[in-house]
XYZ file of C-alpha atoms in Angstrom:
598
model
C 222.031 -18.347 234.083
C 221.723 -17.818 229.953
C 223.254 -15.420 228.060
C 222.615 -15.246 224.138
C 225.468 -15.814 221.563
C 225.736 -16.154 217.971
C 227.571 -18.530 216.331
C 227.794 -18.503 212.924
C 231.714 -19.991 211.855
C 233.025 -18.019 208.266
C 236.033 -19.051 206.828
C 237.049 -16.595 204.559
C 239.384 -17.933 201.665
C 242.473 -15.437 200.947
C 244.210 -15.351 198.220
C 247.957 -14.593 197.402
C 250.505 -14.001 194.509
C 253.515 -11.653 193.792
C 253.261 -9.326 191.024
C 256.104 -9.137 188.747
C 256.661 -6.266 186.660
C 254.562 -3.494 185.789
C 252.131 -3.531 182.600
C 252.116 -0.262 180.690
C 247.924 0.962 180.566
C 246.195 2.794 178.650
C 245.388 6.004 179.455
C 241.393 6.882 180.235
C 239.523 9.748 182.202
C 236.912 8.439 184.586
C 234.720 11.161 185.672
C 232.930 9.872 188.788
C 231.884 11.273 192.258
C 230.494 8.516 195.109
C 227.128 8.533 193.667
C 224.883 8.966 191.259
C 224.611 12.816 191.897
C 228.509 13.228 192.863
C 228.658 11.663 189.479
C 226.802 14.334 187.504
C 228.170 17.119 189.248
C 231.836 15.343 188.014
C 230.773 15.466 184.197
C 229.593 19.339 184.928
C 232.396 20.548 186.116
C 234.596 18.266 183.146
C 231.992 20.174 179.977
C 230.940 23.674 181.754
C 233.200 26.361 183.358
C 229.827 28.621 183.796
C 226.475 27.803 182.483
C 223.600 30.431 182.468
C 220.931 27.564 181.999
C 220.895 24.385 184.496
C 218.892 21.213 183.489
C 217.395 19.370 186.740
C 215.854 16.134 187.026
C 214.904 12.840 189.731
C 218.200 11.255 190.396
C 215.964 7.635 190.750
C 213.790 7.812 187.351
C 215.386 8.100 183.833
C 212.158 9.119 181.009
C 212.430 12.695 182.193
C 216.305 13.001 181.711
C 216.513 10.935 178.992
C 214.115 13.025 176.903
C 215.680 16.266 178.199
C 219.177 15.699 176.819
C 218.451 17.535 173.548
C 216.941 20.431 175.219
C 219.826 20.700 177.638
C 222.076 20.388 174.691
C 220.533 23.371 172.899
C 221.082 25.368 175.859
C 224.104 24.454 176.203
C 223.446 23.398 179.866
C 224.841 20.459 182.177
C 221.555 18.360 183.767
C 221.856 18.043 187.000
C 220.093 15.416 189.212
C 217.940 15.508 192.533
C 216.228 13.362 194.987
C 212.093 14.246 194.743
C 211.528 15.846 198.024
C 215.176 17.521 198.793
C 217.585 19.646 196.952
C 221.042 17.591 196.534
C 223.310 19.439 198.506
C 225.902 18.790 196.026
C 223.821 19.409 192.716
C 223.124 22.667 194.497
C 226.435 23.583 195.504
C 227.327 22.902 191.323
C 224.713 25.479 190.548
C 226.434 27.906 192.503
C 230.043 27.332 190.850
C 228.185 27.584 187.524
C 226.788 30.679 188.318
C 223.770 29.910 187.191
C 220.263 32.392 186.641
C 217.564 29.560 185.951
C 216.885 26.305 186.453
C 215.184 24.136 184.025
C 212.897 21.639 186.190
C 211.724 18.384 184.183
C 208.706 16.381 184.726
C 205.414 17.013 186.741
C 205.763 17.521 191.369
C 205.911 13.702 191.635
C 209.210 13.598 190.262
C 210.450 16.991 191.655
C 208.827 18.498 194.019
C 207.350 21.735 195.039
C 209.509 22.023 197.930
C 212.743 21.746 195.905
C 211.319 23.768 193.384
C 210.545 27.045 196.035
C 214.214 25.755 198.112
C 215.367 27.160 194.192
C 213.646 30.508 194.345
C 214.562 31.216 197.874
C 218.494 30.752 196.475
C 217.928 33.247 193.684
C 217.202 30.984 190.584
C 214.532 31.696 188.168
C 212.593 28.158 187.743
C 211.457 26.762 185.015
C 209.005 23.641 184.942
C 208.032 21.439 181.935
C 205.838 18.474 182.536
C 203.347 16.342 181.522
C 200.829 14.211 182.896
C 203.334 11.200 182.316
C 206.202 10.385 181.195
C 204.998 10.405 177.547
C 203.256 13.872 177.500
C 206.328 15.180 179.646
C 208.598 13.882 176.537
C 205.999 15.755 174.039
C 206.282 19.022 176.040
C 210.004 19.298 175.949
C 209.979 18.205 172.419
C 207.612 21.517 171.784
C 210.311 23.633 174.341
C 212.959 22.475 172.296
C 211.046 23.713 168.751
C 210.328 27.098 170.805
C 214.405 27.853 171.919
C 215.475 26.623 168.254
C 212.907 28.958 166.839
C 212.052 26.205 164.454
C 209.112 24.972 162.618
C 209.134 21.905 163.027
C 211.791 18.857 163.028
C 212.656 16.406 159.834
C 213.886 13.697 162.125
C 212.834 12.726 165.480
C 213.785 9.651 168.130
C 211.610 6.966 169.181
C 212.445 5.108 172.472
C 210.843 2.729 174.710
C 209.481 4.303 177.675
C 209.194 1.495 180.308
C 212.646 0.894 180.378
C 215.933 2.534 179.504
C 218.683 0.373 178.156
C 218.258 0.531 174.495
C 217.688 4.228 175.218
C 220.713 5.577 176.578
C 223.018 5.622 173.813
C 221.020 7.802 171.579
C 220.719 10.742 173.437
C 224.222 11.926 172.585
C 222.735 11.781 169.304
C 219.415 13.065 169.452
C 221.108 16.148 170.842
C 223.851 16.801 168.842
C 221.361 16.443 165.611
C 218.675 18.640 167.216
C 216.226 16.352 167.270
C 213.353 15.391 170.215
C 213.046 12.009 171.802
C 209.768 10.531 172.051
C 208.517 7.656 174.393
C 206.293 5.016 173.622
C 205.187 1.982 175.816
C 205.901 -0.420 172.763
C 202.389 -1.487 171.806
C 200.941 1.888 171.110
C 201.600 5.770 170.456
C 200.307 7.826 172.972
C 197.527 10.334 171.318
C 199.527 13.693 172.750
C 202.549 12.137 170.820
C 200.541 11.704 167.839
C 199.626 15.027 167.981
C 203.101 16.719 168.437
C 204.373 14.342 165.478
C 202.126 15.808 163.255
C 202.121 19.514 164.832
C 205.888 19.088 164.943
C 205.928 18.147 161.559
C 208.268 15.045 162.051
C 208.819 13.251 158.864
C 211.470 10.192 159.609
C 211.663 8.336 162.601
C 214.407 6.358 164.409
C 212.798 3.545 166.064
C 215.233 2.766 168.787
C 215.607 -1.006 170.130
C 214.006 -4.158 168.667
C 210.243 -5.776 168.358
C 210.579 -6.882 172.010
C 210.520 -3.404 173.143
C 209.064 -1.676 170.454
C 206.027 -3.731 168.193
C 206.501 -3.507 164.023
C 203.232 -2.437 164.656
C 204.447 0.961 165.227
C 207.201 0.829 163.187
C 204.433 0.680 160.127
C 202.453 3.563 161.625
C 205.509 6.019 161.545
C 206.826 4.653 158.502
C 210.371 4.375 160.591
C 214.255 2.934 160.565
C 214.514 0.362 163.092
C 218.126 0.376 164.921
C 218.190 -2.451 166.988
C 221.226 -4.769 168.381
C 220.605 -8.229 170.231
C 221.092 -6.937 173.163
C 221.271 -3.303 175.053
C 225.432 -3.291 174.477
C 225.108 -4.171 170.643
C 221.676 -1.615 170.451
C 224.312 1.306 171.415
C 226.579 -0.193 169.105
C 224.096 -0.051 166.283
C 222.973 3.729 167.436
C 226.726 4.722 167.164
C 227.246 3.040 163.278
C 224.281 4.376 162.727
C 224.425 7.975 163.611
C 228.300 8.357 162.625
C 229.479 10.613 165.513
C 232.980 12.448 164.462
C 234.673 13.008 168.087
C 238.110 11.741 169.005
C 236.485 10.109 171.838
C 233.809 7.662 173.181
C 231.680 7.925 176.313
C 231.684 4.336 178.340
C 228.935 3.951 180.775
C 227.220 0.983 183.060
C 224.018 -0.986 180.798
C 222.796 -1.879 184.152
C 221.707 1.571 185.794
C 220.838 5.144 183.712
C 221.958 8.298 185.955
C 225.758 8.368 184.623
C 224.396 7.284 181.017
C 222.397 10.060 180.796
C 224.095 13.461 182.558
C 227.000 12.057 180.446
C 224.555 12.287 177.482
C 225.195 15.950 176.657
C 228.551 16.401 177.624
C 228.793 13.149 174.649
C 226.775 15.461 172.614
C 228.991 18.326 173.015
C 232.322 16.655 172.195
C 230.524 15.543 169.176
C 230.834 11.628 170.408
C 229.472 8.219 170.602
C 227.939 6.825 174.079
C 228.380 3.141 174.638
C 227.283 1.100 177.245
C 229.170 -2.528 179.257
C 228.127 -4.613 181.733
C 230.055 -4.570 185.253
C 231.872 -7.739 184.101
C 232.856 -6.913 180.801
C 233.555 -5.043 177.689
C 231.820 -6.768 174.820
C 234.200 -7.731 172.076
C 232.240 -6.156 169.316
C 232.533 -2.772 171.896
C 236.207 -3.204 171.918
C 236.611 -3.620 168.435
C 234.753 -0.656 167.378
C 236.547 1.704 170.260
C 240.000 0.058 168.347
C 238.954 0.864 164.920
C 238.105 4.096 165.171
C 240.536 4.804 167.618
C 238.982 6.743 169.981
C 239.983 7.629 173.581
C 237.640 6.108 176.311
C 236.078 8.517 179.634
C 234.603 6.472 181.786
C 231.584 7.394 183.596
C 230.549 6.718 186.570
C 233.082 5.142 189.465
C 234.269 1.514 189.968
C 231.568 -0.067 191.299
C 229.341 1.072 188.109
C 232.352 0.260 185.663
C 235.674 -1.035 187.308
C 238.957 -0.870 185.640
C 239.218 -4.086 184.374
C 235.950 -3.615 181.857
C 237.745 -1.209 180.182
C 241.617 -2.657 180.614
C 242.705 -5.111 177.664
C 243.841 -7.913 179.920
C 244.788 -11.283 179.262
C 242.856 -14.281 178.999
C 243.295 -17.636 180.496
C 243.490 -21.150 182.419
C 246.180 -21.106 185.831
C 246.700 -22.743 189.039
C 246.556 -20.771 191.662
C 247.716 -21.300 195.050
C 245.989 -19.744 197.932
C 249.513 -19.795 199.477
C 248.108 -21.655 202.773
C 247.922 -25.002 202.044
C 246.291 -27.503 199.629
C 243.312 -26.845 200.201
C 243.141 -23.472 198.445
C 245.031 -24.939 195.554
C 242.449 -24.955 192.454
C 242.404 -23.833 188.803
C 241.917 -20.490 187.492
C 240.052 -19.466 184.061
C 239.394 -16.107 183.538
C 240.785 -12.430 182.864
C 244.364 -12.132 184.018
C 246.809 -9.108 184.521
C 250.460 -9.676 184.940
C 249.493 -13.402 185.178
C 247.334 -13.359 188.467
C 243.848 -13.241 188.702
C 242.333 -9.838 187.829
C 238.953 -8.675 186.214
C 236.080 -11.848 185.946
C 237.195 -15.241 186.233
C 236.321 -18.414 187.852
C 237.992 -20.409 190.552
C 237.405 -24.173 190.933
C 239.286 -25.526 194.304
C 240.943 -29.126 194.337
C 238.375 -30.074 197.431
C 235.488 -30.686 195.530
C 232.727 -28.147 196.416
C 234.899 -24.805 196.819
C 234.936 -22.573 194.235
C 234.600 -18.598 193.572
C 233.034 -17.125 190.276
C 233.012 -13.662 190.525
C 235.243 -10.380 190.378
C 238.929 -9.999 190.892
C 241.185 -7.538 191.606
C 245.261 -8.122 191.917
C 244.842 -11.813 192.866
C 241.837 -11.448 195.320
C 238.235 -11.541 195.313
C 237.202 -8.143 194.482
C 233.625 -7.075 193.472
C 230.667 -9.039 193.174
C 231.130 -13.066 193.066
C 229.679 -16.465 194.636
C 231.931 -18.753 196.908
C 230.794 -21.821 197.869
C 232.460 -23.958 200.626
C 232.148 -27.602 200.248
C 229.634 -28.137 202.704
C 227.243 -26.227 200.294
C 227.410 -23.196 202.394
C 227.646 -19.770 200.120
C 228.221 -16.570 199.994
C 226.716 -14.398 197.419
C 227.477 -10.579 197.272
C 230.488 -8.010 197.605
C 233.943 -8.133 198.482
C 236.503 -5.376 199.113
C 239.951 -7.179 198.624
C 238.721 -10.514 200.027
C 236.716 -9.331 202.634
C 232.914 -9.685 202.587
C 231.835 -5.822 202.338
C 228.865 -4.022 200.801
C 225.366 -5.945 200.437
C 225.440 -9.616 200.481
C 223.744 -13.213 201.233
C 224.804 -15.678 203.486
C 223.624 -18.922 203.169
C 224.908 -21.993 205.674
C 223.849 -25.505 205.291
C 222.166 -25.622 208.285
C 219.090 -23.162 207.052
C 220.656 -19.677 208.388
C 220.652 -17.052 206.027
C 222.071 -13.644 206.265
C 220.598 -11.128 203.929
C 221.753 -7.713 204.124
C 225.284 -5.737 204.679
C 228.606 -6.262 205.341
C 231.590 -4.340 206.280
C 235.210 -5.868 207.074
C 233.768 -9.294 207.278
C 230.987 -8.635 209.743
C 227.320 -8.066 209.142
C 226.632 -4.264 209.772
C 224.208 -1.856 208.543
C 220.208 -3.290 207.851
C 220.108 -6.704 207.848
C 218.167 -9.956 208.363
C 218.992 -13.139 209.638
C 216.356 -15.850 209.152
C 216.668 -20.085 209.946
C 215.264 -22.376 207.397
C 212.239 -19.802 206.571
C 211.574 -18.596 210.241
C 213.192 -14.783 211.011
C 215.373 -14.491 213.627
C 216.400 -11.072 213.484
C 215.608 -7.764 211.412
C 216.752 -4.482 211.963
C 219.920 -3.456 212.594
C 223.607 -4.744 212.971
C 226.826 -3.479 214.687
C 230.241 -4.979 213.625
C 228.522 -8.675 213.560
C 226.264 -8.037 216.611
C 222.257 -7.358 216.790
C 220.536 -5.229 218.644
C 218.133 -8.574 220.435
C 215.931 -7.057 223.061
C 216.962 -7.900 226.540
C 213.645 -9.619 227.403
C 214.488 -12.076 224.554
C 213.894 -15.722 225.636
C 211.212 -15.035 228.288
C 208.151 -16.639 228.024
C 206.353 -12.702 227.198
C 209.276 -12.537 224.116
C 210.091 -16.097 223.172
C 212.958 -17.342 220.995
C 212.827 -17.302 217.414
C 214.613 -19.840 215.362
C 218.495 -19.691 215.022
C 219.332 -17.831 217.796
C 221.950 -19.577 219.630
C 221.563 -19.916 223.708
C 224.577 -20.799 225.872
C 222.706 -22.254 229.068
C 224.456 -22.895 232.355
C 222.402 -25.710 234.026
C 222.627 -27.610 237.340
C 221.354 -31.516 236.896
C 220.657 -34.023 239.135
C 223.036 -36.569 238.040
C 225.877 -34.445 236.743
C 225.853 -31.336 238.587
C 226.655 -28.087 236.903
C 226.815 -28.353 233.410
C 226.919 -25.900 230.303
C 225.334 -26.424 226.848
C 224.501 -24.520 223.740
C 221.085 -25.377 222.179
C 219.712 -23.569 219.127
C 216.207 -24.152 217.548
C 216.944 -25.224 213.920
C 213.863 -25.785 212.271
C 209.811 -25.958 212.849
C 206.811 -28.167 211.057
C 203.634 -28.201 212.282
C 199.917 -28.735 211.015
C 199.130 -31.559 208.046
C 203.106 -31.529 207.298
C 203.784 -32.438 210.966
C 201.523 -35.129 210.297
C 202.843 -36.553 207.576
C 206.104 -36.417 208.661
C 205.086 -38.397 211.662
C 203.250 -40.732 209.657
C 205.910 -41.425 207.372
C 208.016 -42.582 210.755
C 205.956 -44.917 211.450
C 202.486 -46.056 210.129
C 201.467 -47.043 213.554
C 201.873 -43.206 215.031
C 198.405 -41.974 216.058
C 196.615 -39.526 214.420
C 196.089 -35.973 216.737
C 193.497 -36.026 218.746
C 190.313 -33.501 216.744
C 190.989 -30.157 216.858
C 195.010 -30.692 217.867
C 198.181 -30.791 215.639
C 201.605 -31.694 215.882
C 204.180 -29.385 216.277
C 208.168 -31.093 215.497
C 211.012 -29.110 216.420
C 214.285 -29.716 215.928
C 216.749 -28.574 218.291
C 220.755 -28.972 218.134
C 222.794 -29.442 221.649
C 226.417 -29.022 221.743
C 227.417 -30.033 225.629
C 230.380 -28.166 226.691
C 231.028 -29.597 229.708
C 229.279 -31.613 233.077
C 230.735 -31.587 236.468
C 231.739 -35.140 236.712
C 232.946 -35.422 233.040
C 229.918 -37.511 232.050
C 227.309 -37.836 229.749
C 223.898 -35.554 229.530
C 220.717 -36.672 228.714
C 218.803 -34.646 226.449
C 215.204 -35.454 225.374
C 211.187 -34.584 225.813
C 211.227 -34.291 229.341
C 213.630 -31.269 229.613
C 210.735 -29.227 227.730
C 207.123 -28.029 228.540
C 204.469 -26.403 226.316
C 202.422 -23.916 227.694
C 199.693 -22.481 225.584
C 198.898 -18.634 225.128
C 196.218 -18.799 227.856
C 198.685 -19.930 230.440
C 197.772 -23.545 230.527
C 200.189 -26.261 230.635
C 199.724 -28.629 228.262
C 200.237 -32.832 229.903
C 199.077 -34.798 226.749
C 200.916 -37.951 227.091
C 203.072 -38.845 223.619
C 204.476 -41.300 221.872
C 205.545 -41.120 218.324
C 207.802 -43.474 217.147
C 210.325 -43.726 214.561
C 211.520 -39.812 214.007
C 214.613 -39.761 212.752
C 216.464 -38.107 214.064
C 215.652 -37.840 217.683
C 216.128 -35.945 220.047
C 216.485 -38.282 222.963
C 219.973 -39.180 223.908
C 222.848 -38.757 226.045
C 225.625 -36.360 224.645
C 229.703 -36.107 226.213
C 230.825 -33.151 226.844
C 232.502 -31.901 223.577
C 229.647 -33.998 221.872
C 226.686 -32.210 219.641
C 223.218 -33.614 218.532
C 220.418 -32.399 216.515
C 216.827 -33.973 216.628
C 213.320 -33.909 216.080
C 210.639 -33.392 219.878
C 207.225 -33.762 219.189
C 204.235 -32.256 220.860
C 200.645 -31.455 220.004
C 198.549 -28.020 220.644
C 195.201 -26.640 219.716
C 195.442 -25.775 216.267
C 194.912 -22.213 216.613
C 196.589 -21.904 220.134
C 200.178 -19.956 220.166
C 201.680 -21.722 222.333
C 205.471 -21.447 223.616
C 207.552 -24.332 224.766
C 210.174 -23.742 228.067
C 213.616 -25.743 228.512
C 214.601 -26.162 231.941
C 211.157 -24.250 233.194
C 211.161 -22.701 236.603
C 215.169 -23.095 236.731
C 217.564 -20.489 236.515
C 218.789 -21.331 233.155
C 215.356 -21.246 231.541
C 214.611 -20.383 228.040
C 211.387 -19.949 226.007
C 210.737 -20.678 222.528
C 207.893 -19.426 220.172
C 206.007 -21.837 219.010
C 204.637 -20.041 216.262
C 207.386 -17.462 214.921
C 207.178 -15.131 211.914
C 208.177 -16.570 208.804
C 210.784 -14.271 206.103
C 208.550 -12.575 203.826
């Protein structure tokens, strides 16, 4: 009898404190929704009881929105995002409280499609669509819509962004709007000859080259005869946009560096309350960010929810060096440096335990991991990814010191949702989890659906000597070809090469022996396996390779565990599988040749 188990051992470190007193906070307005569209539906609702005029753009691509902020500013109209080949339920639902007549689509089918585009008419909205044949042309065109609604001639001043990327651009769209001027892209090395064009049609006489030579050349700079505003970084280049432009609102607009969709619907709502739009990381507020929001004291809204910007960014929290006690036992005792609230743990910080090799860097929350942060156990396993008040949750990597490696999602400790498991390079399992369990097909471990690496097989055996016994044995780790070779030569010099045409194949297996009928040891080594090759043909070569270390070829107690190398050698371009305990009832099949993680 067999029966497949997992066993992968977590010990998950929580952490404990008591809160005394209550710190008085600053007040700030987060408008936020559970995603990215949720999110720009939130800032509608906060900047436009009705709107006659509707913006709409991709939810997953930025150049369109980005350059459309001005135009939706003119109209005075909220932009509104959308997945390419389906209407956003809720993005529709916020056209309807609106009561909105037309719907301005931006950039070319590929972005927005004609699906979502006739899904519109059949609801009763007049559509709009301006696009180009990129995202450089699509830029020029609403530049020209934008001249057309303003019944302009042309524009004195005019924005310059990088178009392959967006976060020096985000914080000058706020600006761009509120001063009536078009956004243009450029891919940093050259001007595109539409935009040339529109320049000179448009009649654009200074330029604000947004973002530094990395992103944009000097090269162009020259050619448009522009003002470079440029910061070391994305979170000082929105600082530098907002000295530079000089908004005069009571308030500033804080969004996420790392992503675009909050950074830009919040763009013209920022426009309209006559405001600056800085940016911060998901760890931090910088200093300089602070300092200006302080000096010019303005009132913060947040955009986007916690995981884009949590509350400690924004919070002014302490600073500082503490023990901390896991409240278990020594163990968990360790030092503290980081962001502290009420003199725990709270906001980015860094925990180094006594026990040398355990230690958290990461996000906090009220004295617990909370966020995104890397433990490490002092074995050298890790865990890199989410937590939900000390509780592995959201996306995350697993990584043990024996080779396994979890990639994928979590929720309440337990892998769940897509995931893949893989041993030292080889996948065991892809597809989909269930509270910590796979979905393995029942055939698994017959010789038609062999074994990959790392799954774990408890094995209830009957043996000559000892009777009925149980074991767990799990494939570790595979070598085979010129690094078998090697590896076998290294053991000893005297090893024979394989035979022409044949290679070695190494696998290393680890035996745990959970009990024998008369209490005694098992013996574990080559003859408890066979190789059979993909023809059906049991391989008999006789072989002896001394000197692998380890080796697996001993006797184990119950209660006793071993891991070692078994050689064989197969046809080099055979796939060949390898039994333990063939042709009893507890028999298990391993591939020989199993996929490796991409």
């Amino acid at each position: 009898m067999k029966k497949v188990v997992w066993l992968v051992l977590v010990v998950l470190l929580v952490f404990s404190g008591t809160i005394q007193g209550f710190a008085e906070q600053e007040e700030v307005v987060r408008l936020a929704g559970d995603n990215r569209y949720q999110t720009a539906v939130a800032i509608s609702e906060e900047g436009w009881t009705t709107s006659e005029v509707v913006v709409l753009a991709r939810g997953d691509g930025y150049a369109d929105a980005l350059a459309g902020v001005p135009l939706a500013y003119a109209y005075d109209a909220p932009i509104l995002l959308t997945q390419t080949n389906r209407l956003n339920p809720d993005t529709l639902k916020e056209m309807e409280r609106l009561q909105a007549s037309k719907v301005i689509i931006l950039g070319g089918e590929g972005a927005v499609s004609t699906e979502v585009q006739e899904l519109l008419k059949s609801e009763g909205f007049m559509t709009e669509r301006i696009s180009g044949s990129n995202r450089y042309t699509t830029a020029t065109k609403i530049a020209y819509e934008l001249q057309q609604f303003l019944g302009v001639e042309g524009f004195d001043s005019a924005v310059m962004v990088y178009g392959q990327n967006f976060p020096d651009a985000l914080a000058v769209a706020s600006h761009a709007a509120r001063l009536e001027q078009p956004i243009f892209l450029t891919n940093g090395r050259e001007i595109h000859p539409e935009v040339e064009v529109a320049l000179e049609e448009l009649s654009v006489e200074e330029m604000a080259i947004i973002g530094g030579e990395t992103v944009i050349s000097d090269d162009i700079l020259r050619e448009l005869d522009g003002n470079r505003v440029a910061g070391v970084n994305r979170y000082e280049t929105a600082l530098a946009v907002a000295e530079h432009f000089q908004a005069t609102g009571e308030q500033v607009y804080i969004a996420t560096g790392l992503n675009f969709a909050d950074a830009v619907t919040g763009g013209v709502l920022a426009a309209k309350n006559r405001s600056s739009l800085l940016l911060v990381s998901n760890r931090a507020m910088p200093e300089s960010v602070r300092s200006y929001i302080d000096h010019h004291g303005l009132n913060m809204v947040i955009l986007g929810g916690e995981n884009a910007v949590p509350d400690f960014v924004w919070q002014e929290d302490e600073y500082g060096t503490i023990r901390w006690d896991g409240g278990r036992d020594d163990v968990f005792m360790g030092t503290y440096t980081g962001d502290l609230r009420e003199g725990i743990p709270h906001g980015y910080g860094e925990w180094i335990g006594d026990e040398e090799g355990r230690s958290y860097v990461g996000q906090w929350k009220e004295g617990v991991r909370h966020g995104e942060g890397l433990y490490t156990w002092p074995n050298g396993d890790c865990y890199d990814g989410e937590y939900y008040y000390d509780t592995f949750h959201g996306y995350g990597e697993l990584s043990l010191a024996s080779g396994y490696l979890y990639q994928g999602y979590w929720e309440d400790g337990k892998e769940h949702g897509q995931g893949t498991a893989s041993m030292n390079g080889f996948l065991t399992y892809e597809g989909i989890w269930d509270k910590g369990n796979w979905n393995l097909p029942e055939t698994i471990g017959d010789r038609q659906d062999p074994s990959p690496p790392g799954v774990v097989w408890t094995l209830d055996r009957y043996d000559w000597w000892h009777g009925e016994n149980r074991i767990e044995m799990q494939m570790l780790d595979l070598v085979s070809g010129p690094e078998a070779w090697e590896i076998v030569q290294r053991a000893n010099m005297y090893n024979e090469a394989p035979p022409s045409g044949k290679e070695y194949v190494l696998v290393k297996f680890g035996v745990y022996v959970e009990s024998t009928e008369d209490g005694g040891p098992l013996e574990i080594n080559f003859t408890n396996f066979d190789v059979v090759s993909s023809d059906g043909v049991l391989y008999n070569d006789w072989l002896s390779v001394a000197g692998l270390d380890p080796r697996l070829d001993t006797e184990i107690y119950p209660g006793g565990y071993h891991e070692g190398w078994v050689p064989f050698i197969v046809r080099e371009n055979d796939h060949p599988v390898l039994a333990m305990d063939r042709g009893e009832g507890s028999e298990v099949w391993f591939d020989l040749r199993p996929r490796r993680v991409d």
